[in-house]
Amino acid sequence: MPILNKDMSLCISLAARPSNIGTRFHNYLYDLLGLNFVYKAFAPADIALAVAGIRGLPIRGAAVSMPYKEAVIPLVDVMDPSAQAIDSVNTIVNNHGVLTAYNTDYIAIARLLKDHRVPNSHTVLLRGAGGMAKAVAAALRDAGFTAVTIVARNENTGRALADLYGFAWQNDVNGSTADLIINVTPLGMAGADETAQSFDDATIAAAQVVFDVVALPSETPLISAARKAEKKVITGAEVIAIQAEEQFVLYTGVRPSPEQVREASEFSRR
């Protein structure tokens, strides 16, 4: 990474529980490709002031994580179709004071479902109803999945998400099973919920594919239990690598090679 200088472009992330994964991923590629950029993670005390800071400093771009993916919508100037379609933001790009919001989560989920060859005939339990869950639900619908149940304790948000995509809703797993189970909640994430397993062993045993979007740690209790049960798994580390790659392109205009992305992803998780 170049020595800090006045012409260096700053990119940041805004998350309630920031990690070093994105920071290491982006800075590794900046250094590898000789770009005059630096990336730093933040846990904002006030999301409105944080977004105002992006505009005022100016900061080139920002990744947006839970729980701010919907809260930033009224704070930006332009909603790209990728964000507008699902009313959820995970990336903000600052072009001379104009803040444009994108969603690269959808791209990541859609690509992983395709790359892992998950049949759209699978029944699905999707646990969560926030901004990331919207991206997952949209990707499932667009891939042709129809037998999807949203599991969310908040009936208002759970039913709203289910109705938006023509899916079912229930307030808890309650012994339900499905071919594909997906966790889109903080359960299993480093911090207060890191020991929580988002689906029980019986539900895992009945599944064919287990998908956890939690990126830190990549081996969540859910993923560990699924590996033990010899299930096909899709991890949050895979999600964050793809969505971070797309963010990197939006910030810099440079598309790294697949090998460079793989190296950066491995480096970020060490």
PDB file of C-alpha atoms in Angstrom:
ATOM      1  CA  MET A   1       0.000   0.000   0.000  1.00  0.00           C
ATOM      2  CA  PRO A   2       1.366   3.470  -0.842  1.00  0.00           C
ATOM      3  CA  ILE A   3       2.289   5.836   1.961  1.00  0.00           C
ATOM      4  CA  LEU A   4      -0.792   7.886   2.922  1.00  0.00           C
ATOM      5  CA  ASN A   5      -1.008  10.973   0.770  1.00  0.00           C
ATOM      6  CA  LYS A   6      -3.429  13.782  -0.060  1.00  0.00           C
ATOM      7  CA  ASP A   7      -4.475  12.235  -3.379  1.00  0.00           C
ATOM      8  CA  MET A   8      -5.295   8.827  -1.910  1.00  0.00           C
ATOM      9  CA  SER A   9      -8.914   7.676  -2.304  1.00  0.00           C
ATOM     10  CA  LEU A  10     -10.572   6.420   0.879  1.00  0.00           C
ATOM     11  CA  CYS A  11     -13.164   3.637   0.927  1.00  0.00           C
ATOM     12  CA  ILE A  12     -14.896   2.454   4.096  1.00  0.00           C
ATOM     13  CA  SER A  13     -17.372  -0.031   5.463  1.00  0.00           C
ATOM     14  CA  LEU A  14     -20.281   0.724   7.791  1.00  0.00           C
ATOM     15  CA  ALA A  15     -21.375  -2.140  10.033  1.00  0.00           C
ATOM     16  CA  ALA A  16     -22.657  -2.720  13.543  1.00  0.00           C
ATOM     17  CA  ARG A  17     -20.024  -5.449  13.898  1.00  0.00           C
ATOM     18  CA  PRO A  18     -17.160  -4.515  11.569  1.00  0.00           C
ATOM     19  CA  SER A  19     -14.557  -7.119  10.724  1.00  0.00           C
ATOM     20  CA  ASN A  20     -11.186  -7.059   8.989  1.00  0.00           C
ATOM     21  CA  ILE A  21     -12.324  -9.282   6.109  1.00  0.00           C
ATOM     22  CA  GLY A  22     -13.327  -6.473   3.741  1.00  0.00           C
ATOM     23  CA  THR A  23     -10.459  -4.291   4.925  1.00  0.00           C
ATOM     24  CA  ARG A  24      -7.866  -6.965   4.161  1.00  0.00           C
ATOM     25  CA  PHE A  25      -9.533  -7.964   0.873  1.00  0.00           C
ATOM     26  CA  HIS A  26      -9.640  -4.460  -0.590  1.00  0.00           C
ATOM     27  CA  ASN A  27      -6.254  -3.296   0.699  1.00  0.00           C
ATOM     28  CA  TYR A  28      -4.598  -6.473  -0.595  1.00  0.00           C
ATOM     29  CA  LEU A  29      -5.895  -5.771  -4.093  1.00  0.00           C
ATOM     30  CA  TYR A  30      -5.039  -2.064  -3.922  1.00  0.00           C
ATOM     31  CA  ASP A  31      -1.463  -3.027  -3.117  1.00  0.00           C
ATOM     32  CA  LEU A  32      -1.312  -5.827  -5.681  1.00  0.00           C
ATOM     33  CA  LEU A  33      -2.641  -3.605  -8.486  1.00  0.00           C
ATOM     34  CA  GLY A  34      -0.727  -0.478  -7.457  1.00  0.00           C
ATOM     35  CA  LEU A  35      -3.834   1.635  -6.786  1.00  0.00           C
ATOM     36  CA  ASN A  36      -3.660   4.778  -4.651  1.00  0.00           C
ATOM     37  CA  PHE A  37      -6.557   3.668  -2.405  1.00  0.00           C
ATOM     38  CA  VAL A  38      -6.987   2.718   1.248  1.00  0.00           C
ATOM     39  CA  TYR A  39      -9.888   0.939   2.963  1.00  0.00           C
ATOM     40  CA  LYS A  40     -11.019   1.202   6.603  1.00  0.00           C
ATOM     41  CA  ALA A  41     -13.893  -0.396   8.544  1.00  0.00           C
ATOM     42  CA  PHE A  42     -16.125   1.605  10.889  1.00  0.00           C
ATOM     43  CA  ALA A  43     -18.938   0.980  13.386  1.00  0.00           C
ATOM     44  CA  PRO A  44     -20.903   4.240  13.064  1.00  0.00           C
ATOM     45  CA  ALA A  45     -22.436   5.842  16.138  1.00  0.00           C
ATOM     46  CA  ASP A  46     -24.901   7.677  13.884  1.00  0.00           C
ATOM     47  CA  ILE A  47     -25.626   6.289  10.413  1.00  0.00           C
ATOM     48  CA  ALA A  48     -27.026   9.576   9.067  1.00  0.00           C
ATOM     49  CA  LEU A  49     -23.909  11.477  10.104  1.00  0.00           C
ATOM     50  CA  ALA A  50     -21.717   8.704   8.723  1.00  0.00           C
ATOM     51  CA  VAL A  51     -23.328   8.935   5.289  1.00  0.00           C
ATOM     52  CA  ALA A  52     -23.107  12.723   5.410  1.00  0.00           C
ATOM     53  CA  GLY A  53     -19.389  12.254   6.042  1.00  0.00           C
ATOM     54  CA  ILE A  54     -19.067  10.175   2.866  1.00  0.00           C
ATOM     55  CA  ARG A  55     -20.406  13.120   0.899  1.00  0.00           C
ATOM     56  CA  GLY A  56     -18.552  15.846   2.778  1.00  0.00           C
ATOM     57  CA  LEU A  57     -15.012  14.498   3.098  1.00  0.00           C
ATOM     58  CA  PRO A  58     -15.318  13.147   0.254  1.00  0.00           C
ATOM     59  CA  ILE A  59     -15.019   9.370   0.638  1.00  0.00           C
ATOM     60  CA  ARG A  60     -14.999   7.390  -2.606  1.00  0.00           C
ATOM     61  CA  GLY A  61     -17.228   4.539  -1.494  1.00  0.00           C
ATOM     62  CA  ALA A  62     -18.702   2.591   1.383  1.00  0.00           C
ATOM     63  CA  ALA A  63     -19.790  -0.977   1.972  1.00  0.00           C
ATOM     64  CA  VAL A  64     -22.990  -1.184   4.029  1.00  0.00           C
ATOM     65  CA  SER A  65     -23.719  -4.145   6.306  1.00  0.00           C
ATOM     66  CA  MET A  66     -26.338  -5.157   8.873  1.00  0.00           C
ATOM     67  CA  PRO A  67     -28.315  -3.365  10.204  1.00  0.00           C
ATOM     68  CA  TYR A  68     -27.958  -0.355   7.869  1.00  0.00           C
ATOM     69  CA  LYS A  69     -28.888  -1.798   4.462  1.00  0.00           C
ATOM     70  CA  GLU A  70     -32.341  -0.182   4.506  1.00  0.00           C
ATOM     71  CA  ALA A  71     -31.604   2.743   6.836  1.00  0.00           C
ATOM     72  CA  VAL A  72     -29.270   4.393   4.301  1.00  0.00           C
ATOM     73  CA  ILE A  73     -31.888   4.514   1.522  1.00  0.00           C
ATOM     74  CA  PRO A  74     -33.260   7.991   2.366  1.00  0.00           C
ATOM     75  CA  LEU A  75     -29.696   9.287   2.800  1.00  0.00           C
ATOM     76  CA  VAL A  76     -28.455   8.664  -0.756  1.00  0.00           C
ATOM     77  CA  ASP A  77     -29.199  10.530  -3.992  1.00  0.00           C
ATOM     78  CA  VAL A  78     -29.598   7.754  -6.561  1.00  0.00           C
ATOM     79  CA  MET A  79     -30.749   4.151  -6.259  1.00  0.00           C
ATOM     80  CA  ASP A  80     -29.195   1.899  -8.883  1.00  0.00           C
ATOM     81  CA  PRO A  81     -31.654  -0.730 -10.196  1.00  0.00           C
ATOM     82  CA  SER A  82     -29.728  -3.426  -8.283  1.00  0.00           C
ATOM     83  CA  ALA A  83     -30.666  -1.715  -5.004  1.00  0.00           C
ATOM     84  CA  GLN A  84     -33.986  -0.234  -6.052  1.00  0.00           C
ATOM     85  CA  ALA A  85     -35.407  -3.602  -7.059  1.00  0.00           C
ATOM     86  CA  ILE A  86     -35.071  -4.979  -3.533  1.00  0.00           C
ATOM     87  CA  ASP A  87     -35.021  -1.775  -1.428  1.00  0.00           C
ATOM     88  CA  SER A  88     -31.704  -2.767   0.102  1.00  0.00           C
ATOM     89  CA  VAL A  89     -28.234  -1.230  -0.152  1.00  0.00           C
ATOM     90  CA  ASN A  90     -24.830  -2.764   0.434  1.00  0.00           C
ATOM     91  CA  THR A  91     -22.646  -0.316  -1.521  1.00  0.00           C
ATOM     92  CA  ILE A  92     -22.500   3.468  -1.836  1.00  0.00           C
ATOM     93  CA  VAL A  93     -20.357   5.160  -4.486  1.00  0.00           C
ATOM     94  CA  ASN A  94     -19.564   8.873  -4.276  1.00  0.00           C
ATOM     95  CA  ASN A  95     -19.210  10.580  -7.667  1.00  0.00           C
ATOM     96  CA  HIS A  96     -18.355  14.235  -7.003  1.00  0.00           C
ATOM     97  CA  GLY A  97     -20.834  14.529  -4.147  1.00  0.00           C
ATOM     98  CA  VAL A  98     -23.603  12.434  -5.704  1.00  0.00           C
ATOM     99  CA  LEU A  99     -24.178   9.248  -3.691  1.00  0.00           C
ATOM    100  CA  THR A 100     -25.389   6.255  -5.698  1.00  0.00           C
ATOM    101  CA  ALA A 101     -26.535   3.093  -3.926  1.00  0.00           C
ATOM    102  CA  TYR A 102     -26.022  -0.432  -5.286  1.00  0.00           C
ATOM    103  CA  ASN A 103     -26.569  -3.981  -4.088  1.00  0.00           C
ATOM    104  CA  THR A 104     -23.873  -6.528  -4.920  1.00  0.00           C
ATOM    105  CA  ASP A 105     -25.260  -9.068  -2.412  1.00  0.00           C
ATOM    106  CA  TYR A 106     -27.855 -10.147  -4.979  1.00  0.00           C
ATOM    107  CA  ILE A 107     -25.114 -10.771  -7.555  1.00  0.00           C
ATOM    108  CA  ALA A 108     -23.184 -12.915  -5.068  1.00  0.00           C
ATOM    109  CA  ILE A 109     -26.177 -15.032  -4.033  1.00  0.00           C
ATOM    110  CA  ALA A 110     -27.335 -15.586  -7.610  1.00  0.00           C
ATOM    111  CA  ARG A 111     -23.839 -16.616  -8.710  1.00  0.00           C
ATOM    112  CA  LEU A 112     -23.367 -19.041  -5.815  1.00  0.00           C
ATOM    113  CA  LEU A 113     -26.712 -20.768  -6.373  1.00  0.00           C
ATOM    114  CA  LYS A 114     -25.671 -21.258 -10.007  1.00  0.00           C
ATOM    115  CA  ASP A 115     -22.047 -22.239  -9.333  1.00  0.00           C
ATOM    116  CA  HIS A 116     -23.067 -24.789  -6.689  1.00  0.00           C
ATOM    117  CA  ARG A 117     -25.766 -26.122  -9.031  1.00  0.00           C
ATOM    118  CA  VAL A 118     -28.536 -25.933  -6.451  1.00  0.00           C
ATOM    119  CA  PRO A 119     -31.726 -27.221  -8.156  1.00  0.00           C
ATOM    120  CA  ASN A 120     -34.568 -24.706  -8.164  1.00  0.00           C
ATOM    121  CA  SER A 121     -36.902 -27.607  -7.402  1.00  0.00           C
ATOM    122  CA  HIS A 122     -35.488 -27.642  -3.852  1.00  0.00           C
ATOM    123  CA  THR A 123     -37.736 -26.582  -1.002  1.00  0.00           C
ATOM    124  CA  VAL A 124     -36.191 -23.716   0.992  1.00  0.00           C
ATOM    125  CA  LEU A 125     -36.237 -22.389   4.547  1.00  0.00           C
ATOM    126  CA  LEU A 126     -34.858 -18.830   4.594  1.00  0.00           C
ATOM    127  CA  ARG A 127     -34.270 -17.568   8.122  1.00  0.00           C
ATOM    128  CA  GLY A 128     -34.237 -13.764   8.347  1.00  0.00           C
ATOM    129  CA  ALA A 129     -36.172 -10.803   6.960  1.00  0.00           C
ATOM    130  CA  GLY A 130     -33.731  -7.879   6.811  1.00  0.00           C
ATOM    131  CA  GLY A 131     -31.924  -6.237   3.932  1.00  0.00           C
ATOM    132  CA  MET A 132     -29.675  -9.207   3.147  1.00  0.00           C
ATOM    133  CA  ALA A 133     -32.672 -11.547   3.297  1.00  0.00           C
ATOM    134  CA  LYS A 134     -34.313  -9.429   0.588  1.00  0.00           C
ATOM    135  CA  ALA A 135     -31.306  -9.971  -1.668  1.00  0.00           C
ATOM    136  CA  VAL A 136     -31.401 -13.728  -1.024  1.00  0.00           C
ATOM    137  CA  ALA A 137     -35.167 -13.933  -1.571  1.00  0.00           C
ATOM    138  CA  ALA A 138     -34.920 -11.984  -4.827  1.00  0.00           C
ATOM    139  CA  ALA A 139     -32.113 -14.221  -6.080  1.00  0.00           C
ATOM    140  CA  LEU A 140     -34.125 -17.329  -5.192  1.00  0.00           C
ATOM    141  CA  ARG A 141     -37.205 -16.039  -7.019  1.00  0.00           C
ATOM    142  CA  ASP A 142     -35.227 -15.017 -10.099  1.00  0.00           C
ATOM    143  CA  ALA A 143     -33.528 -18.439 -10.172  1.00  0.00           C
ATOM    144  CA  GLY A 144     -36.944 -20.121 -10.292  1.00  0.00           C
ATOM    145  CA  PHE A 145     -37.319 -21.320  -6.687  1.00  0.00           C
ATOM    146  CA  THR A 146     -40.996 -21.388  -5.683  1.00  0.00           C
ATOM    147  CA  ALA A 147     -41.293 -23.551  -2.546  1.00  0.00           C
ATOM    148  CA  VAL A 148     -39.690 -21.003  -0.202  1.00  0.00           C
ATOM    149  CA  THR A 149     -40.680 -20.246   3.395  1.00  0.00           C
ATOM    150  CA  ILE A 150     -39.459 -17.123   5.179  1.00  0.00           C
ATOM    151  CA  VAL A 151     -38.750 -17.810   8.863  1.00  0.00           C
ATOM    152  CA  ALA A 152     -38.904 -14.598  10.913  1.00  0.00           C
ATOM    153  CA  ARG A 153     -40.171 -13.870  14.397  1.00  0.00           C
ATOM    154  CA  ASN A 154     -41.243 -10.353  13.418  1.00  0.00           C
ATOM    155  CA  GLU A 155     -44.524 -11.024  11.655  1.00  0.00           C
ATOM    156  CA  ASN A 156     -44.706  -7.632   9.966  1.00  0.00           C
ATOM    157  CA  THR A 157     -41.312  -7.837   8.265  1.00  0.00           C
ATOM    158  CA  GLY A 158     -41.536 -11.587   7.705  1.00  0.00           C
ATOM    159  CA  ARG A 159     -44.933 -11.481   6.020  1.00  0.00           C
ATOM    160  CA  ALA A 160     -43.964  -8.392   4.024  1.00  0.00           C
ATOM    161  CA  LEU A 161     -40.888 -10.138   2.599  1.00  0.00           C
ATOM    162  CA  ALA A 162     -42.829 -13.343   1.899  1.00  0.00           C
ATOM    163  CA  ASP A 163     -45.654 -11.468   0.175  1.00  0.00           C
ATOM    164  CA  LEU A 164     -43.209  -9.418  -1.891  1.00  0.00           C
ATOM    165  CA  TYR A 165     -41.840 -12.535  -3.583  1.00  0.00           C
ATOM    166  CA  GLY A 166     -44.846 -14.839  -3.373  1.00  0.00           C
ATOM    167  CA  PHE A 167     -43.386 -17.034  -0.650  1.00  0.00           C
ATOM    168  CA  ALA A 168     -44.765 -18.442   2.605  1.00  0.00           C
ATOM    169  CA  TRP A 169     -44.007 -17.179   6.129  1.00  0.00           C
ATOM    170  CA  GLN A 170     -43.782 -18.728   9.576  1.00  0.00           C
ATOM    171  CA  ASN A 171     -42.498 -17.315  12.838  1.00  0.00           C
ATOM    172  CA  ASP A 172     -40.047 -20.105  13.727  1.00  0.00           C
ATOM    173  CA  VAL A 173     -38.584 -23.298  12.320  1.00  0.00           C
ATOM    174  CA  ASN A 174     -40.884 -25.372  14.551  1.00  0.00           C
ATOM    175  CA  GLY A 175     -39.588 -28.705  13.278  1.00  0.00           C
ATOM    176  CA  SER A 176     -39.916 -27.762   9.606  1.00  0.00           C
ATOM    177  CA  THR A 177     -37.436 -29.162   7.111  1.00  0.00           C
ATOM    178  CA  ALA A 178     -36.326 -28.249   3.596  1.00  0.00           C
ATOM    179  CA  ASP A 179     -33.833 -29.313   0.942  1.00  0.00           C
ATOM    180  CA  LEU A 180     -32.020 -25.968   1.176  1.00  0.00           C
ATOM    181  CA  ILE A 181     -31.721 -24.075   4.464  1.00  0.00           C
ATOM    182  CA  ILE A 182     -30.304 -20.549   4.529  1.00  0.00           C
ATOM    183  CA  ASN A 183     -29.355 -18.415   7.529  1.00  0.00           C
ATOM    184  CA  VAL A 184     -29.558 -14.661   6.945  1.00  0.00           C
ATOM    185  CA  THR A 185     -29.516 -13.574  10.604  1.00  0.00           C
ATOM    186  CA  PRO A 186     -26.664 -12.654  12.998  1.00  0.00           C
ATOM    187  CA  LEU A 187     -26.934 -16.084  14.636  1.00  0.00           C
ATOM    188  CA  GLY A 188     -23.443 -17.567  14.542  1.00  0.00           C
ATOM    189  CA  MET A 189     -21.758 -14.218  13.858  1.00  0.00           C
ATOM    190  CA  ALA A 190     -18.696 -13.254  15.898  1.00  0.00           C
ATOM    191  CA  GLY A 191     -19.871 -11.380  18.975  1.00  0.00           C
ATOM    192  CA  ALA A 192     -22.899 -11.944  21.179  1.00  0.00           C
ATOM    193  CA  ASP A 193     -24.422 -14.611  18.904  1.00  0.00           C
ATOM    194  CA  GLU A 194     -21.293 -16.527  17.887  1.00  0.00           C
ATOM    195  CA  THR A 195     -22.231 -19.765  19.677  1.00  0.00           C
ATOM    196  CA  ALA A 196     -25.798 -19.842  18.320  1.00  0.00           C
ATOM    197  CA  GLN A 197     -26.667 -22.468  15.708  1.00  0.00           C
ATOM    198  CA  SER A 198     -29.353 -20.974  13.473  1.00  0.00           C
ATOM    199  CA  PHE A 199     -30.933 -24.324  12.535  1.00  0.00           C
ATOM    200  CA  ASP A 200     -31.089 -27.375  14.779  1.00  0.00           C
ATOM    201  CA  ASP A 201     -29.422 -30.693  14.045  1.00  0.00           C
ATOM    202  CA  ALA A 202     -32.653 -32.339  12.893  1.00  0.00           C
ATOM    203  CA  THR A 203     -33.292 -29.631  10.308  1.00  0.00           C
ATOM    204  CA  ILE A 204     -29.691 -29.882   9.113  1.00  0.00           C
ATOM    205  CA  ALA A 205     -29.952 -33.677   8.853  1.00  0.00           C
ATOM    206  CA  ALA A 206     -33.006 -33.365   6.600  1.00  0.00           C
ATOM    207  CA  ALA A 207     -31.392 -30.780   4.302  1.00  0.00           C
ATOM    208  CA  GLN A 208     -29.312 -31.391   1.198  1.00  0.00           C
ATOM    209  CA  VAL A 209     -27.655 -27.960   1.075  1.00  0.00           C
ATOM    210  CA  VAL A 210     -26.805 -25.663   4.000  1.00  0.00           C
ATOM    211  CA  PHE A 211     -26.085 -21.995   3.283  1.00  0.00           C
ATOM    212  CA  ASP A 212     -24.944 -19.461   5.903  1.00  0.00           C
ATOM    213  CA  VAL A 213     -24.364 -15.860   4.776  1.00  0.00           C
ATOM    214  CA  VAL A 214     -22.467 -15.010   7.989  1.00  0.00           C
ATOM    215  CA  ALA A 215     -18.904 -14.204   6.900  1.00  0.00           C
ATOM    216  CA  LEU A 216     -17.140 -13.976  10.255  1.00  0.00           C
ATOM    217  CA  PRO A 217     -16.355 -16.592  11.233  1.00  0.00           C
ATOM    218  CA  SER A 218     -16.636 -18.479   7.941  1.00  0.00           C
ATOM    219  CA  GLU A 219     -16.989 -21.678   9.966  1.00  0.00           C
ATOM    220  CA  THR A 220     -20.134 -20.790  11.915  1.00  0.00           C
ATOM    221  CA  PRO A 221     -21.809 -23.306  14.222  1.00  0.00           C
ATOM    222  CA  LEU A 222     -24.298 -23.973  11.398  1.00  0.00           C
ATOM    223  CA  ILE A 223     -21.580 -24.652   8.820  1.00  0.00           C
ATOM    224  CA  SER A 224     -19.600 -26.799  11.259  1.00  0.00           C
ATOM    225  CA  ALA A 225     -22.675 -28.881  12.053  1.00  0.00           C
ATOM    226  CA  ALA A 226     -23.487 -29.225   8.354  1.00  0.00           C
ATOM    227  CA  ARG A 227     -19.959 -30.419   7.533  1.00  0.00           C
ATOM    228  CA  LYS A 228     -20.187 -32.937  10.365  1.00  0.00           C
ATOM    229  CA  ALA A 229     -23.449 -34.182   8.853  1.00  0.00           C
ATOM    230  CA  GLU A 230     -21.691 -34.375   5.459  1.00  0.00           C
ATOM    231  CA  LYS A 231     -23.975 -31.843   3.802  1.00  0.00           C
ATOM    232  CA  LYS A 232     -23.122 -29.625   0.849  1.00  0.00           C
ATOM    233  CA  VAL A 233     -22.319 -26.175   2.264  1.00  0.00           C
ATOM    234  CA  ILE A 234     -22.173 -22.605   0.935  1.00  0.00           C
ATOM    235  CA  THR A 235     -20.414 -20.171   3.254  1.00  0.00           C
ATOM    236  CA  GLY A 236     -20.499 -16.475   3.991  1.00  0.00           C
ATOM    237  CA  ALA A 237     -16.833 -16.320   2.991  1.00  0.00           C
ATOM    238  CA  GLU A 238     -17.909 -17.154  -0.552  1.00  0.00           C
ATOM    239  CA  VAL A 239     -20.604 -14.471  -0.448  1.00  0.00           C
ATOM    240  CA  ILE A 240     -18.297 -11.748   0.796  1.00  0.00           C
ATOM    241  CA  ALA A 241     -15.611 -12.551  -1.795  1.00  0.00           C
ATOM    242  CA  ILE A 242     -18.014 -12.074  -4.708  1.00  0.00           C
ATOM    243  CA  GLN A 243     -19.821  -9.020  -3.382  1.00  0.00           C
ATOM    244  CA  ALA A 244     -16.500  -7.429  -2.373  1.00  0.00           C
ATOM    245  CA  GLU A 245     -15.119  -8.039  -5.866  1.00  0.00           C
ATOM    246  CA  GLU A 246     -18.098  -6.205  -7.372  1.00  0.00           C
ATOM    247  CA  GLN A 247     -17.678  -3.368  -4.867  1.00  0.00           C
ATOM    248  CA  PHE A 248     -14.001  -3.147  -5.761  1.00  0.00           C
ATOM    249  CA  VAL A 249     -14.907  -2.680  -9.422  1.00  0.00           C
ATOM    250  CA  LEU A 250     -17.465   0.015  -8.574  1.00  0.00           C
ATOM    251  CA  TYR A 251     -14.921   1.936  -6.471  1.00  0.00           C
ATOM    252  CA  THR A 252     -11.894   1.647  -8.745  1.00  0.00           C
ATOM    253  CA  GLY A 253     -13.119   0.829 -12.242  1.00  0.00           C
ATOM    254  CA  VAL A 254     -10.630  -2.064 -12.272  1.00  0.00           C
ATOM    255  CA  ARG A 255     -11.669  -5.719 -12.610  1.00  0.00           C
ATOM    256  CA  PRO A 256      -9.186  -8.045 -10.837  1.00  0.00           C
ATOM    257  CA  SER A 257      -8.567 -11.477 -12.289  1.00  0.00           C
ATOM    258  CA  PRO A 258     -10.206 -14.555 -10.721  1.00  0.00           C
ATOM    259  CA  GLU A 259      -6.801 -15.599  -9.382  1.00  0.00           C
ATOM    260  CA  GLN A 260      -6.278 -12.183  -7.781  1.00  0.00           C
ATOM    261  CA  VAL A 261      -9.725 -12.360  -6.189  1.00  0.00           C
ATOM    262  CA  ARG A 262      -8.936 -15.836  -4.850  1.00  0.00           C
ATOM    263  CA  GLU A 263      -5.643 -14.625  -3.370  1.00  0.00           C
ATOM    264  CA  ALA A 264      -7.315 -11.596  -1.767  1.00  0.00           C
ATOM    265  CA  SER A 265     -10.097 -13.751  -0.343  1.00  0.00           C
ATOM    266  CA  GLU A 266      -7.645 -16.227   1.172  1.00  0.00           C
ATOM    267  CA  PHE A 267      -5.549 -13.388   2.596  1.00  0.00           C
ATOM    268  CA  SER A 268      -8.632 -11.731   4.105  1.00  0.00           C
ATOM    269  CA  ARG A 269      -9.544 -14.861   6.072  1.00  0.00           C
ATOM    270  CA  ARG A 270      -6.116 -15.624   7.561  1.00  0.00           C
TER     271      ARG A 270
END
